[in-house]
Amino acid sequence: MHRRGVGAGAIAKKKLAEAKYKERGTVLAEDQIVQMSKQLETFKSNLEEFASKHKQEIRKNPQFRVQFQEMCATIGVDPLASGKGFWSEMLGVGDFYYELGVQIIEVCLALKHRNGGLITLDELHQRVLKGRGKYAQDVSQDDLVRAIKKLKVMGSGFGMIPVGGSYLVQSVPAELNMDHTVVLQLAEKKGYVTVSEIRGSLKWERERACHVLDHLLKEGLAWLDSQAGAEAQYWLPALFAELTSRDVTPEEANQMTP
Amino acid sequence: MDRFSWSNGLLEINETLVIQQRGVRLYDGDDKAKLNVGAALLSTHRLIWRDANNHDCCMAMPLSQIIFFEEQAAGIGKSAKIVIHLHPSPANKEPGPYQNSKYSFIKLSFKEHGQIEFYRRLSEEMTQKRWENTAVSQPIPTGTGPQAGRTRAVGIVGIERKIEEKRKETDKNISEAFEDLSKLMVKAKEMVELSRSIANKIKDKQGDITEDETIRFKSYLLSMGIANPVTRETHGSGTHYHMQLAKQLGGMLQAPLEERGGMMALTEVYCLVNRARGLELLSPEDLLNACKMFESLKLPLRLRVFDSGVMVVQLQSHSEEEMIASALDNVTEKGSLTAEEFAKLLGLSVLLSKERLLLAEKMGHLCRDDSVEGLRFYPNCF
């Protein structure tokens, strides 16, 4: 009877086959690295061709940049991972974003004493543009967001908090949990918040509201106005720019705020 | 430019500011308007412009006046512009800077950039037309009437044709670019899959890959921007490139570190190095990976991560005990210190001075007074 695949003999054969596959596997892995090296060369020349035709598109067209970044993310490639990467070297995307990173760090550092390390994306955008000067290329807010995401790896405390349809950019490693974030979002409309408003909107106890506000004060993210009238107001300097135009005088600013 | 009316620039109830941009000059058609540079403000209802130096010179136009608008790219010596084509003014329009104009379009010239965001927001507002939902005390003219209607029709046909042509051309350029990009991405995806297969084999030890080959593989991943999935590391997560970088940094950072008391935050290093390079900048990851190699390359620098997550580069010769002892001395001398005061005293960044005080506290030399007024440190008498 020739029944294959059963019995001790079959088991021994299977082990032999596995060993052979393993050996084969050894060759395959090394082969694959050689294969990858060849494919890399081909890819590099494809990228060069693409760059010669469309490099300007990436430089000038922010929507194209977004598309490009998203396509890379979908396939598992990070074009900004290294300045030495092909994408960076040939398309020039790297320098654009890394330089932006430097400018973002500098703006945040310069304003930290005033806003405690929290700034709206709008204000950051305006100030970065101003710092870049007339002859530099324009940047969109999406560009800023991508540059900030890269900065995170350096442990500098960079993060983004969604508020009112846009973002607050955090640049200090202050611990902001969900309670703090939700209070920031509440304060976004008027630039300040009171204990009653927190209790009314969020239905928290007084102690929880005060705890959160005290933390924001301590971190330098909020300023206390105890002369505001009925109740103390906690103002967030990060949100000031939303209400007042830089070109507006203080009297006009008072009139603009409802 | 005769569509603008004088305004006090204050927003009405229900009117919200959407975006503002300084450094904007107005053009009456193709001619520069006889005005200075100012700020353009876009609200949900109006386009407002105010002279930068003279705030009394402020004018506004309802967004309903806008037929369509387009970008005009920057050129040599010319700023980027947004060209806005307008309906004729209604009969009851309030007086403005221009009585009449031979043009039915204006331009906003962005001398300090910002045109991308302004254009995007203007597009949003013109699509949403929020001014139609919320009534505002100023009458919003809609520009109807047989006379206006007739001239408008002629002008608009020409404009619409122009839009169509431009869109076709842009579409063609963009589709070609996207097509090429998609093809490129397909090839890149193949590379990613190949690299994953190799990485799996390395993990399963199926394949006696030499160290040299591992390093080569890592450099391929680096070129493609593929995250390194292999956990078996021989030189940290770095490659030859990062080794070279680490050595460069070792040389470059000695002096700055000594100037700053032996320690610098990684973000400071990033700015310092990239500003010095000017071109071919380092990515944050490049810097991090290079710093991780300091120890294995026996360079006199170290990467250090504090409990808070803050990362610093410090001189190896940097003595922890000395640093803590001097911190204690400073605090004792002044009675108490906050991080800001300490920073000023030593010429350090607030971030690093705080870390130093926290470290001294951890060692039991300092006590904290944590209040709403901030964090203050005292010598530990216990």
XYZ file of C-alpha atoms in Angstrom:
640
model
C 0.000 0.000 0.000
C 1.360 3.347 -0.921
C -0.216 5.719 1.521
C 1.778 8.862 1.528
C 1.960 11.358 4.293
C 1.393 8.982 7.218
C 3.660 7.405 9.766
C 7.097 8.116 11.191
C 8.617 8.084 7.760
C 6.329 10.859 6.671
C 7.191 12.900 9.718
C 10.896 12.544 9.091
C 10.378 13.500 5.464
C 8.433 16.570 6.537
C 11.230 17.657 8.852
C 13.716 17.243 6.043
C 11.550 19.315 3.749
C 11.269 22.039 6.391
C 15.021 22.106 6.819
C 15.423 22.460 3.077
C 12.915 25.291 2.965
C 14.785 26.980 5.755
C 17.952 26.773 3.803
C 16.110 28.044 0.798
C 14.803 30.823 3.013
C 18.355 31.832 3.784
C 19.158 32.245 0.152
C 15.881 33.993 -0.507
C 16.441 36.695 2.097
C 19.867 37.572 0.778
C 18.555 37.405 -2.750
C 15.793 39.734 -1.815
C 18.187 42.350 -0.527
C 20.033 42.254 -3.820
C 16.711 42.476 -5.592
C 15.740 45.446 -3.469
C 18.977 47.202 -4.307
C 18.226 46.833 -8.017
C 14.632 47.952 -7.634
C 15.824 50.925 -5.649
C 17.988 52.086 -8.515
C 15.055 51.834 -10.887
C 12.811 53.654 -8.476
C 15.382 56.373 -8.029
C 15.481 57.075 -11.743
C 11.664 57.063 -11.910
C 11.625 59.587 -9.109
C 14.201 61.711 -10.889
C 12.021 61.773 -13.964
C 8.998 62.689 -11.910
C 10.968 65.428 -10.182
C 12.172 66.953 -13.430
C 8.570 67.280 -14.609
C 6.683 68.073 -11.440
C 9.060 69.389 -8.793
C 7.635 72.856 -9.252
C 4.132 71.539 -8.705
C 5.049 70.352 -5.244
C 6.798 73.570 -4.430
C 4.009 75.852 -5.580
C 0.806 73.928 -5.104
C -0.221 73.227 -1.516
C -3.118 70.977 -2.567
C -0.705 68.855 -4.510
C 1.534 68.666 -1.459
C -1.393 67.409 0.596
C -2.239 64.765 -2.026
C 1.371 63.697 -2.198
C 1.671 63.346 1.576
C -1.572 61.404 1.824
C -0.596 58.997 -0.939
C 2.721 58.364 0.762
C 0.994 57.705 4.061
C -1.385 55.230 2.412
C 1.410 53.061 1.115
C 3.490 53.280 4.293
C 6.154 55.745 3.223
C 7.224 58.858 5.148
C 8.823 61.296 2.718
C 9.923 63.505 5.582
C 11.554 60.820 7.691
C 15.051 61.771 6.667
C 16.854 64.546 4.879
C 18.814 61.776 3.241
C 15.736 60.129 1.759
C 15.114 60.134 -1.982
C 11.949 62.185 -1.659
C 13.722 64.878 0.257
C 16.782 64.956 -1.972
C 15.013 64.876 -5.293
C 11.727 66.615 -4.680
C 13.100 69.055 -2.147
C 10.187 68.442 0.216
C 12.493 67.891 3.146
C 14.172 71.277 3.363
C 10.830 73.000 2.994
C 9.330 71.263 6.041
C 12.459 71.095 8.179
C 13.069 74.809 7.799
C 9.434 75.408 8.651
C 10.047 73.362 11.807
C 12.844 75.693 12.834
C 10.629 78.724 12.258
C 7.792 77.220 14.256
C 10.074 76.451 17.201
C 11.429 79.990 17.160
C 7.996 81.629 17.114
C 6.726 79.437 19.954
C 9.816 80.137 22.031
C 9.520 83.867 21.514
C 5.906 83.987 22.688
C 6.059 81.435 25.471
C 6.479 84.024 28.201
C 3.191 85.572 27.142
C 0.956 82.633 26.355
C 2.561 79.877 28.419
C 3.335 77.760 25.352
C -0.110 77.655 23.791
C -0.879 79.453 20.528
C -3.647 79.276 17.943
C -2.737 77.795 14.569
C -3.945 81.027 12.953
C -1.612 83.212 14.995
C 1.288 80.821 14.491
C 0.614 80.909 10.770
C 0.590 84.704 10.652
C 3.783 85.028 12.618
C 5.650 82.388 10.676
C 4.675 84.120 7.438
C 5.899 87.406 8.813
C 9.201 85.851 9.865
C 9.744 84.239 6.489
C 9.747 87.563 4.744
C 8.593 88.779 1.370
C 10.638 86.598 -0.913
C 10.027 83.258 0.729
C 7.415 80.849 -0.511
C 3.944 80.909 0.971
C 2.951 78.157 3.413
C -0.502 76.784 4.163
C -1.806 75.683 7.536
C -1.623 72.061 6.395
C 2.112 72.566 5.868
C 2.434 73.833 9.444
C 0.515 70.864 10.817
C 2.793 68.404 9.035
C 5.932 70.181 10.230
C 4.616 70.152 13.812
C 3.913 66.418 13.609
C 7.578 65.899 12.775
C 8.738 68.039 15.671
C 7.022 65.732 18.107
C 9.784 63.128 17.880
C 12.164 65.494 19.641
C 10.237 65.309 22.890
C 9.719 69.023 22.983
C 6.115 68.801 24.055
C 4.675 69.751 20.677
C 1.053 68.826 20.260
C -2.184 70.028 18.692
C -5.462 70.533 20.524
C -8.641 70.871 18.453
C -10.705 73.909 19.376
C -13.535 75.606 17.543
C -12.842 74.244 14.074
C -9.107 74.892 14.198
C -6.250 73.997 16.519
C -4.254 75.252 19.471
C -0.582 74.383 19.142
C 1.118 73.374 22.377
C 4.889 73.763 22.551
C 5.703 72.927 26.154
C 5.492 69.571 27.887
C 2.728 70.780 30.188
C 0.338 68.017 31.004
C -3.029 68.771 29.508
C -5.598 66.065 29.983
C -9.149 65.875 28.633
C -10.536 68.131 31.340
C -8.088 70.895 30.459
C -8.724 70.497 26.752
C -12.468 70.746 27.083
C -12.163 73.935 29.164
C -9.880 75.421 26.486
C -12.510 74.616 23.893
C -15.151 76.300 26.016
C -12.995 79.415 26.364
C -12.384 79.665 22.638
C -15.470 81.746 21.829
C -14.749 84.682 24.079
C -11.120 84.162 25.007
C -12.043 83.655 28.635
C -14.134 81.412 30.824
C -15.642 81.562 34.315
C -16.374 78.901 36.902
C -20.132 79.325 36.414
C -19.839 78.866 32.674
C -17.927 75.634 33.196
C -20.486 74.377 35.671
C -23.332 75.403 33.412
C -22.022 73.924 30.160
C -20.146 70.905 31.439
C -22.147 70.170 34.571
C -19.033 69.801 36.731
C -18.762 70.385 40.439
C -17.121 73.606 41.537
C -14.052 71.765 42.813
C -13.339 70.065 39.523
C -13.706 73.348 37.616
C -11.408 75.182 40.029
C -8.810 72.426 39.908
C -8.581 72.650 36.136
C -8.464 76.449 36.129
C -5.773 76.476 38.815
C -3.646 74.144 36.743
C -3.969 76.394 33.688
C -2.995 79.392 35.828
C -0.007 77.583 37.237
C 1.252 76.558 33.803
C 1.024 80.151 32.679
C -1.667 79.322 30.117
C -4.364 81.415 31.759
C -4.467 84.849 33.378
C -6.834 85.711 36.182
C -8.987 88.827 36.008
C -10.456 89.178 39.455
C -11.804 92.656 38.772
C -14.106 91.556 35.988
C -17.276 92.256 37.937
C -19.651 89.593 39.063
C -17.228 86.722 38.769
C -13.526 86.180 38.173
C -12.633 85.585 34.539
C -9.875 83.282 33.401
C -8.373 84.619 30.171
C -6.260 82.628 27.735
C -3.603 84.752 26.036
C -3.329 82.100 23.336
C -6.850 83.028 22.262
C -6.384 86.811 22.359
C -5.418 87.088 18.703
C -8.743 85.584 17.683
C -10.594 88.603 18.976
C -8.362 91.543 18.360
C -6.785 92.574 15.107
C -3.159 93.518 15.411
C -4.003 96.720 13.628
C -6.815 97.589 15.973
C -6.360 99.924 18.932
C -7.343 98.734 22.424
C -10.472 100.940 22.410
C -11.678 99.484 19.148
C -10.883 96.010 20.429
C -13.182 96.586 23.402
C -15.965 97.579 21.081
C -15.510 94.531 18.880
C -15.825 92.040 21.701
C -19.512 91.404 22.356
C -12.595 100.083 -6.780
C -15.856 102.005 -6.906
C -17.631 99.069 -5.248
C -16.107 99.853 -1.849
C -17.902 102.028 0.722
C -16.333 103.806 3.670
C -16.709 101.827 6.842
C -15.684 101.978 10.467
C -14.448 98.429 10.223
C -16.422 97.220 13.203
C -18.186 93.921 12.839
C -21.949 93.732 13.122
C -23.772 91.324 15.375
C -23.880 87.925 13.601
C -20.913 88.958 11.490
C -17.748 87.008 12.285
C -14.164 87.620 11.311
C -12.891 84.733 9.202
C -9.332 85.710 8.398
C -7.194 88.797 8.188
C -3.959 89.428 6.420
C -1.617 92.364 6.651
C 0.608 93.653 3.928
C -2.156 93.867 1.317
C -2.231 96.518 -1.404
C -5.385 97.188 -3.418
C -5.501 97.501 -7.192
C -8.245 99.183 -9.178
C -8.291 96.745 -12.073
C -4.706 96.621 -13.251
C -3.700 99.941 -11.688
C -2.412 100.363 -8.195
C -5.029 102.086 -6.068
C -4.024 105.459 -4.658
C -3.785 103.941 -1.229
C -1.058 102.647 1.014
C -0.448 99.081 2.041
C -2.940 97.852 4.612
C -4.702 94.857 6.027
C -7.421 92.875 4.301
C -10.069 91.366 6.556
C -12.558 88.771 5.437
C -15.756 88.381 7.420
C -18.780 86.185 6.848
C -20.476 89.177 5.207
C -17.879 91.549 3.815
C -14.437 92.153 2.472
C -12.860 94.933 4.532
C -9.615 96.798 3.940
C -7.905 99.154 6.343
C -4.828 101.350 5.899
C -2.031 100.083 8.142
C -0.981 103.522 9.322
C -4.267 105.360 9.252
C -7.035 103.346 10.844
C -9.639 105.909 9.878
C -9.087 104.975 6.258
C -11.227 101.865 6.215
C -13.567 100.519 3.553
C -15.761 97.520 3.007
C -17.631 95.677 0.306
C -20.355 93.059 0.719
C -19.305 89.594 -0.417
C -22.437 89.390 -2.544
C -20.724 91.836 -4.920
C -18.251 89.162 -5.891
C -18.925 87.256 -9.104
C -15.804 85.159 -8.988
C -12.123 85.377 -8.118
C -8.877 83.741 -9.106
C -5.266 83.588 -8.082
C -2.520 85.370 -9.937
C 0.827 83.792 -9.269
C 3.762 85.812 -8.034
C 6.434 86.807 -10.494
C 9.864 88.371 -10.321
C 9.470 91.451 -8.200
C 5.700 90.939 -8.131
C 3.682 89.646 -5.224
C 1.032 86.989 -5.543
C -2.451 88.421 -6.073
C -6.082 87.478 -5.881
C -8.146 88.988 -8.686
C -11.775 89.593 -7.727
C -14.415 90.215 -10.396
C -17.403 92.222 -9.246
C -21.041 92.959 -9.976
C -21.821 96.592 -10.724
C -22.636 98.661 -7.645
C -26.245 98.970 -6.603
C -27.874 102.378 -6.819
C -28.015 102.818 -3.056
C -24.355 102.146 -2.430
C -22.763 104.309 0.247
C -19.916 106.571 -0.869
C -16.410 105.186 -0.893
C -12.879 106.010 -1.950
C -13.687 105.912 -5.673
C -16.671 107.555 -7.340
C -16.351 105.475 -10.443
C -13.960 103.123 -12.081
C -13.449 101.845 -15.606
C -12.720 98.392 -14.245
C -15.101 95.800 -12.911
C -12.452 93.954 -10.992
C -9.981 94.625 -8.211
C -6.854 92.903 -7.081
C -5.484 92.174 -3.652
C -1.702 92.124 -3.735
C -0.179 90.058 -0.902
C 3.120 91.707 -0.161
C 3.631 89.645 2.983
C 2.132 86.403 1.654
C -0.875 84.714 3.182
C -2.661 84.420 -0.138
C -3.111 80.665 0.089
C -5.132 80.757 3.299
C -6.993 83.919 2.296
C -8.009 82.330 -1.010
C -9.111 79.161 0.731
C -11.244 81.004 3.284
C -12.711 83.287 0.632
C -13.690 80.184 -1.353
C -15.344 78.717 1.724
C -17.301 81.884 2.473
C -18.396 82.296 -1.129
C -19.611 78.706 -1.172
C -21.375 78.848 2.179
C -22.799 82.333 1.619
C -23.345 82.749 5.324
C -24.386 86.375 4.815
C -27.672 85.172 3.384
C -28.630 83.403 6.603
C -27.932 86.113 9.120
C -29.384 89.531 8.575
C -27.058 92.426 9.170
C -28.130 96.021 9.770
C -26.392 97.367 6.668
C -28.425 96.752 3.524
C -26.770 94.187 1.287
C -27.306 95.156 -2.348
C -27.818 92.341 -4.790
C -27.170 94.299 -7.919
C -30.287 93.545 -9.924
C -32.039 95.768 -12.408
C -32.508 95.669 -16.138
C -29.704 98.106 -16.938
C -27.214 96.366 -14.706
C -28.516 93.027 -15.886
C -27.700 93.687 -19.513
C -24.107 94.855 -19.053
C -23.580 92.108 -16.520
C -24.581 89.391 -18.939
C -22.004 90.480 -21.508
C -19.212 90.751 -18.994
C -20.091 87.492 -17.346
C -20.080 85.398 -20.508
C -16.519 86.433 -21.201
C -15.523 85.751 -17.626
C -17.203 82.370 -17.585
C -15.411 81.398 -20.740
C -12.128 82.377 -19.168
C -12.882 80.271 -16.099
C -13.665 77.263 -18.261
C -10.442 77.584 -20.264
C -8.326 78.070 -17.189
C -9.962 75.130 -15.463
C -9.334 72.860 -18.424
C -5.691 73.860 -18.517
C -5.212 73.489 -14.782
C -7.034 70.189 -14.862
C -4.740 68.977 -17.584
C -1.603 69.946 -15.677
C -2.864 68.544 -12.415
C -4.144 65.306 -13.943
C -0.829 64.713 -15.626
C 0.998 65.345 -12.388
C -1.407 63.121 -10.477
C -1.175 60.377 -13.047
C 2.587 60.400 -12.847
C 2.394 60.569 -9.064
C 0.036 57.574 -8.921
C 2.342 55.512 -11.123
C 5.244 56.434 -8.904
C 3.303 55.426 -5.804
C 2.523 52.008 -7.267
C 6.253 51.374 -7.637
C 6.956 52.733 -4.184
C 4.333 50.371 -2.788
C 6.138 47.421 -4.344
C 9.295 48.517 -2.557
C 7.426 48.741 0.736
C 6.060 45.219 0.350
C 9.466 43.833 -0.566
C 11.026 45.494 2.446
C 8.344 44.010 4.723
C 9.033 40.561 3.381
C 12.759 40.970 4.036
C 12.109 42.352 7.505
C 9.927 39.366 8.370
C 12.608 36.994 7.277
C 15.174 38.788 9.395
C 12.837 38.629 12.372
C 12.230 34.937 11.943
C 15.949 34.487 11.539
C 15.290 32.927 8.201
C 18.404 34.035 6.573
C 21.821 34.558 7.923
C 22.027 38.165 7.017
C 25.416 39.625 7.716
C 25.748 42.781 9.716
C 26.868 44.588 6.602
C 23.734 43.514 4.793
C 21.589 44.620 7.710
C 23.138 48.047 7.562
C 22.624 48.159 3.810
C 19.013 47.167 4.219
C 18.519 49.899 6.789
C 19.947 52.475 4.436
C 17.512 51.336 1.733
C 14.656 51.843 4.157
C 16.020 55.288 4.946
C 16.151 56.282 1.283
C 12.558 55.235 0.753
C 11.248 56.693 3.981
C 10.038 53.304 5.188
C 9.926 52.839 8.938
C 12.442 50.281 10.161
C 10.453 47.244 11.285
C 13.425 45.164 12.367
C 13.908 45.141 16.081
C 17.287 43.428 16.199
C 19.624 46.393 16.303
C 23.364 46.527 16.237
C 23.970 50.250 16.032
C 20.826 51.718 17.477
C 18.367 52.594 14.753
C 21.037 54.293 12.716
C 22.857 53.728 9.488
C 26.236 54.849 8.174
C 24.630 58.190 7.482
C 23.627 58.599 11.097
C 27.055 57.522 12.288
C 28.631 60.214 10.166
C 26.136 62.745 11.451
C 26.811 61.759 15.038
C 30.520 62.399 14.556
C 29.806 65.757 12.916
C 27.553 66.732 15.778
C 30.183 65.640 18.262
C 32.529 68.205 16.805
C 29.991 70.910 16.195
C 28.224 70.959 19.530
C 31.162 71.059 21.941
C 31.459 74.834 22.078
C 27.738 75.663 22.171
C 27.201 73.088 24.919
C 29.990 74.508 27.034
C 28.528 77.974 26.606
C 25.175 76.772 27.846
C 26.303 74.974 30.942
C 26.752 71.587 29.308
C 23.184 70.915 28.272
C 20.871 71.809 25.386
C 17.333 70.781 24.561
C 17.085 68.697 21.399
C 14.887 71.329 19.761
C 17.598 73.929 20.418
C 20.149 71.651 18.764
C 17.798 71.146 15.818
C 17.498 74.883 15.237
C 21.211 75.510 15.753
C 22.336 72.808 13.364
C 19.812 73.503 10.630
C 20.392 77.235 10.717
C 24.104 76.558 10.317
C 23.558 74.137 7.431
C 21.258 76.377 5.444
C 20.663 73.640 2.879
C 20.229 69.868 3.019
C 18.675 70.168 6.425
C 18.291 67.407 8.962
C 14.915 65.950 9.746
C 14.006 65.682 13.428
C 14.357 61.922 13.106
C 17.805 62.210 11.549
C 18.929 64.255 14.529
C 17.388 61.883 17.038
C 18.891 58.792 15.397
C 22.312 60.399 15.240
C 22.180 61.397 18.907
C 21.244 57.856 19.876
C 24.577 56.734 18.515
C 26.755 58.973 20.678
C 27.402 56.334 23.289
C 28.209 53.465 20.933
C 30.580 55.692 18.990
C 32.272 56.755 22.209
C 31.689 60.431 21.521
C 31.800 62.812 24.499
C 28.080 63.627 24.195
C 24.987 61.895 25.453
C 21.291 61.960 24.599
C 19.211 62.089 27.718
C 15.467 61.871 28.252
C 13.913 63.399 31.347
C 10.806 62.065 33.069
C 8.764 64.791 31.432
C 9.763 63.494 27.999
C 12.039 66.443 27.311
C 15.138 65.342 25.413
C 18.515 66.982 25.805
C 22.040 66.596 24.540
C 24.593 66.925 27.284
C 28.342 66.798 27.583
C 29.501 63.522 29.007
C 31.881 65.392 31.250
C 28.841 67.083 32.674
C 28.704 66.108 36.269
C 25.304 65.502 37.761
C 26.419 66.041 41.346
C 28.110 69.311 40.496
C 25.001 70.541 38.752
C 22.763 69.634 41.669
C 25.191 71.085 44.213
C 25.370 74.378 42.367
C 21.579 74.445 42.023
C 21.290 73.988 45.782
C 23.837 76.761 46.333
C 21.906 79.157 44.115
C 18.597 78.412 45.783
C 20.038 78.707 49.262
C 21.696 81.995 48.404
C 18.445 83.506 47.140
C 16.256 81.843 49.712
C 14.007 80.403 47.031
C 13.835 80.300 43.244
C 11.331 79.631 40.488
C 12.375 78.069 37.199
C 12.155 81.460 35.474
C 14.347 83.179 38.064
C 16.878 80.369 37.953
C 16.916 80.552 34.160
C 17.700 84.255 34.241
C 20.413 83.714 36.814
C 22.241 81.075 34.823
C 21.428 82.209 31.300
C 19.693 78.906 30.607
C 16.374 78.234 28.948
C 13.427 78.020 31.335
C 12.793 74.447 30.223
C 16.249 73.236 31.237
C 16.458 75.215 34.443
C 13.165 73.623 35.489
C 14.568 70.165 34.792
C 17.618 70.969 36.900
C 15.528 72.078 39.864
C 13.308 69.014 39.512
C 16.371 66.789 39.517
C 17.718 68.430 42.665
C 14.307 67.916 44.240
C 14.319 64.263 43.222
C 17.661 63.855 44.995
C 16.118 65.333 48.093
C 18.032 68.606 48.149
C 15.139 70.917 47.350
C 11.532 71.265 48.432
C 8.743 72.624 46.304
C 6.047 75.176 47.002
C 3.377 74.497 44.423
C 0.769 77.220 44.236
C -1.258 79.136 41.699
C 1.537 81.647 41.568
C 3.845 79.032 40.160
C 6.336 76.457 41.270
C 8.956 77.700 43.692
C 11.839 75.735 45.162
C 13.337 76.005 48.634
C 16.289 74.247 50.256
C 15.178 71.056 51.925
C 15.504 71.455 55.658
C 13.936 68.110 56.489
